[in-house]
Amino acid sequence: MADIINPENEEDLQAQIEEVEALSSIYGDEWCVIDEASRIFCIKISSDAEEQKLTACLQIILPPDYPSAAPPIYQINAAWLRGSERAKLANSLEDIYVEHAGESILYLWVERIRDFLVEKSHCSESVVQQEEVNRTAEEEVEDDEDAPDFSILGVEKAHLFMDQPNDEEMPPVKHGSPITDRRSTFQPHLAPVVAPRQVKMVLEKLYENKKIASATHNIYAYRIYCEDKHSFLQDCEDDGETAAGGRLLHLLQILDVRNVMVVVSRWYGGILLGPDRFKHINNCARNILTEEGYVASTDEACKSGAKTKRPKGKKAK
């Protein structure tokens, strides 16, 4: 028996096509089609400020009954957007949907996010300017165009970026093989890091890639060994995948790796994976750590017991 096509869905599809065409025309290269058949799109949004520039990626899935009866399914990817600020932005998008129920709202959402970024960048500039006024002569540091954006990390972590004056080179980023399960895809990325500032550099580099920026989640963890203090600087980020960052960091701790950062990108395929998603995230991470020599393979570990990658010329005796 032939499927009965809902006339309302036909109208919704036509409205979606017209809206997507308009958005593509307005935003040009910033608008990206991820999967046209599944109605998955993304757009890179920035504050357009020369200093304290903030960027976010809005990933959108258009359900069959949008805009007549359902809102778009969305995910905002931005490493700096957390907690109350993320909730505040989400509430403002929901308010727009309620106010314009039954209408096409993607343009309004994009511009609301852009306004939010502009407001946030202006606030960040004010904070930085006030901090500069309050500095003493002993605290004064040399300013340059690569100065860290403290607004992304929060005040409590900003000092970490001032402790490593000579470790400002962009580290090489390696990309591992993806794992796909029930239409969800996981791909790991790895970079050697010796200062927290390099963590931010790596994230910014990865987000320049449209595909990575459009991932549903970009989970990361890093460990940096401070020889002078005989301790580790380490942190992690879930990016919306609850508890994934902590599990990833725990893996790095168990493997006793150091001076390395691992990012795992996940593109959600519409099917819930349950606990299997954590297994894939950690397997991705372990695979790339092994490929890059930070962790010995099973056979090598049995022979030598090696666990961590040592810099050339500094092998343990």
Tab-separated table of C-alpha atoms in Angstrom, residues 68-242:
chain	number	residue	atom	x	y	z
A	68	SER	CA	4.157	24.161	11.402
A	69	ALA	CA	4.200	22.090	14.590
A	70	ALA	CA	7.748	21.477	15.870
A	71	PRO	CA	10.895	23.496	16.538
A	72	PRO	CA	14.278	22.727	14.972
A	73	ILE	CA	16.484	20.302	16.893
A	74	TYR	CA	19.713	22.137	17.611
A	75	GLN	CA	23.125	21.938	19.264
A	76	ILE	CA	25.395	24.918	19.944
A	77	ASN	CA	29.077	23.990	19.793
A	78	ALA	CA	31.357	26.465	21.548
A	79	ALA	CA	34.123	25.451	23.953
A	80	TRP	CA	33.758	28.690	25.923
A	81	LEU	CA	29.961	28.476	26.362
A	82	ARG	CA	29.094	26.742	29.619
A	83	GLY	CA	26.708	26.615	32.552
A	84	SER	CA	24.425	29.575	33.123
A	85	GLU	CA	25.451	31.336	29.896
A	86	ARG	CA	24.500	28.288	27.795
A	87	ALA	CA	21.167	28.049	29.640
A	88	LYS	CA	20.512	31.772	29.164
A	89	LEU	CA	21.092	31.515	25.415
A	90	ALA	CA	18.947	28.366	25.140
A	91	ASN	CA	16.079	30.110	26.946
A	92	SER	CA	16.251	33.068	24.564
A	93	LEU	CA	16.027	30.726	21.556
A	94	GLU	CA	13.029	28.977	23.088
A	95	ASP	CA	11.356	32.352	23.639
A	96	ILE	CA	11.811	33.167	19.951
A	97	TYR	CA	10.193	29.866	18.960
A	98	VAL	CA	7.217	30.434	21.269
A	99	GLU	CA	6.769	33.988	20.021
A	100	HIS	CA	6.922	32.905	16.361
A	101	ALA	CA	5.261	29.470	16.589
A	102	GLY	CA	4.471	28.066	13.158
A	103	GLU	CA	6.935	30.384	11.402
A	104	SER	CA	10.438	29.888	10.010
A	105	ILE	CA	12.795	31.026	12.769
A	106	LEU	CA	16.347	29.980	11.824
A	107	TYR	CA	17.366	33.477	10.741
A	108	LEU	CA	16.088	34.880	14.059
A	109	TRP	CA	18.012	32.200	15.966
A	110	VAL	CA	21.254	32.887	14.106
A	111	GLU	CA	21.023	36.628	14.678
A	112	ARG	CA	20.117	36.134	18.343
A	113	ILE	CA	23.217	33.992	18.824
A	114	ARG	CA	25.295	36.615	17.008
A	115	ASP	CA	23.907	39.342	19.307
A	116	PHE	CA	24.785	37.156	22.292
A	117	LEU	CA	28.361	36.766	21.032
A	118	VAL	CA	28.689	40.513	20.510
A	119	GLU	CA	27.404	41.207	24.039
A	120	LYS	CA	29.762	38.602	25.470
A	121	SER	CA	32.791	39.924	23.578
A	122	HIS	CA	32.061	43.495	24.759
A	123	CYS	CA	31.810	42.293	28.350
A	124	SER	CA	35.095	40.427	27.924
A	125	GLU	CA	36.796	43.549	26.618
A	126	SER	CA	35.598	45.512	29.643
A	127	VAL	CA	36.887	42.852	32.036
A	128	VAL	CA	40.284	42.739	30.354
A	129	GLN	CA	40.549	46.546	30.326
A	130	GLN	CA	39.717	46.739	34.031
A	131	GLU	CA	42.289	44.056	34.819
A	132	GLU	CA	44.928	46.040	32.925
A	133	VAL	CA	44.117	49.157	34.977
A	134	ASN	CA	44.478	47.208	38.215
A	135	ARG	CA	47.817	45.610	37.370
A	136	THR	CA	50.844	46.611	39.413
A	137	ALA	CA	54.218	47.228	37.782
A	138	GLU	CA	55.419	43.800	38.897
A	139	GLU	CA	52.382	42.134	37.312
A	140	GLU	CA	52.682	43.939	33.988
A	141	VAL	CA	53.287	41.573	31.064
A	142	GLU	CA	54.297	42.260	27.515
A	143	ASP	CA	51.249	42.608	25.275
A	144	ASP	CA	51.163	41.076	21.820
A	145	GLU	CA	48.563	40.095	19.257
A	146	ASP	CA	48.585	36.500	20.524
A	147	ALA	CA	47.475	37.488	24.040
A	148	PRO	CA	45.100	34.825	25.464
A	149	ASP	CA	41.362	35.409	25.598
A	150	PHE	CA	40.796	35.061	29.352
A	151	SER	CA	37.034	35.190	28.877
A	152	ILE	CA	37.097	31.681	27.429
A	153	LEU	CA	38.843	30.074	30.390
A	154	GLY	CA	37.551	32.042	33.338
A	155	VAL	CA	39.587	34.127	35.760
A	156	GLU	CA	40.658	31.178	37.886
A	157	LYS	CA	42.548	29.586	34.976
A	158	ALA	CA	43.871	32.684	33.264
A	159	HIS	CA	47.144	32.661	35.200
A	160	LEU	CA	48.091	29.323	33.678
A	161	PHE	CA	48.572	31.048	30.345
A	162	MET	CA	51.078	33.473	31.831
A	163	ASP	CA	53.340	30.784	33.279
A	164	GLN	CA	54.721	29.474	29.971
A	165	PRO	CA	56.246	32.441	28.060
A	166	ASN	CA	58.291	30.307	25.650
A	167	ASP	CA	55.765	27.629	24.822
A	168	GLU	CA	53.580	29.444	22.313
A	169	GLU	CA	54.130	27.469	19.110
A	170	MET	CA	51.119	25.850	17.512
A	171	PRO	CA	51.608	22.093	18.069
A	172	PRO	CA	50.986	19.652	15.206
A	173	VAL	CA	47.522	18.064	15.256
A	174	LYS	CA	47.026	14.439	14.240
A	175	HIS	CA	43.680	12.960	13.176
A	176	GLY	CA	42.827	9.328	13.863
A	177	SER	CA	40.581	6.809	12.150
A	178	PRO	CA	36.838	7.237	12.751
A	179	ILE	CA	34.556	4.679	14.399
A	180	THR	CA	30.940	4.460	13.215
A	181	ASP	CA	28.118	2.783	15.105
A	182	ARG	CA	24.403	3.126	14.300
A	183	ARG	CA	25.012	6.251	12.204
A	184	SER	CA	26.987	8.016	14.941
A	185	THR	CA	30.613	8.695	14.029
A	186	PHE	CA	33.504	9.242	16.436
A	187	GLN	CA	36.915	10.574	15.367
A	188	PRO	CA	39.929	11.308	17.586
A	189	HIS	CA	42.450	14.139	17.265
A	190	LEU	CA	45.728	14.422	19.173
A	191	ALA	CA	48.296	17.148	19.801
A	192	PRO	CA	51.397	17.340	22.018
A	193	VAL	CA	51.010	20.203	24.494
A	194	VAL	CA	53.385	21.549	27.134
A	195	ALA	CA	51.385	24.609	28.215
A	196	PRO	CA	47.656	25.224	28.770
A	197	ARG	CA	47.796	28.042	26.262
A	198	GLN	CA	48.503	25.492	23.547
A	199	VAL	CA	45.249	23.723	24.454
A	200	LYS	CA	43.326	26.812	23.386
A	201	MET	CA	45.411	27.061	20.208
A	202	VAL	CA	44.610	23.453	19.293
A	203	LEU	CA	40.875	23.959	19.883
A	204	GLU	CA	40.840	27.081	17.733
A	205	LYS	CA	42.701	25.220	14.973
A	206	LEU	CA	40.259	22.312	15.065
A	207	TYR	CA	37.237	24.614	14.950
A	208	GLU	CA	38.557	26.141	11.736
A	209	ASN	CA	37.549	22.848	10.123
A	210	LYS	CA	33.847	23.064	9.230
A	211	LYS	CA	33.248	19.370	9.711
A	212	ILE	CA	34.822	19.305	13.174
A	213	ALA	CA	33.090	22.543	14.139
A	214	SER	CA	29.757	20.995	13.160
A	215	ALA	CA	30.246	17.925	15.370
A	216	THR	CA	27.526	17.392	17.943
A	217	HIS	CA	30.196	17.112	20.645
A	218	ASN	CA	33.927	17.799	20.757
A	219	ILE	CA	35.059	16.143	23.975
A	220	TYR	CA	38.621	16.723	25.137
A	221	ALA	CA	41.078	16.096	27.941
A	222	TYR	CA	44.737	16.954	28.475
A	223	ARG	CA	47.585	16.274	30.902
A	224	ILE	CA	50.700	18.455	31.176
A	225	TYR	CA	53.561	17.476	33.469
A	226	CYS	CA	55.284	20.306	35.351
A	227	GLU	CA	58.781	19.044	36.107
A	228	ASP	CA	59.618	21.907	38.459
A	229	LYS	CA	56.559	21.201	40.610
A	230	HIS	CA	56.471	17.418	40.044
A	231	SER	CA	52.748	17.645	39.387
A	232	PHE	CA	50.238	17.643	36.543
A	233	LEU	CA	48.090	20.355	35.024
A	234	GLN	CA	45.032	18.564	33.670
A	235	ASP	CA	41.477	19.354	32.675
A	236	CYS	CA	38.644	18.107	30.496
A	237	GLU	CA	35.466	19.241	28.738
A	238	ASP	CA	32.233	17.319	28.036
A	239	ASP	CA	30.901	19.768	25.396
A	240	GLY	CA	27.377	18.591	26.150
A	241	GLU	CA	28.149	14.846	26.365
A	242	THR	CA	27.657	14.482	30.128
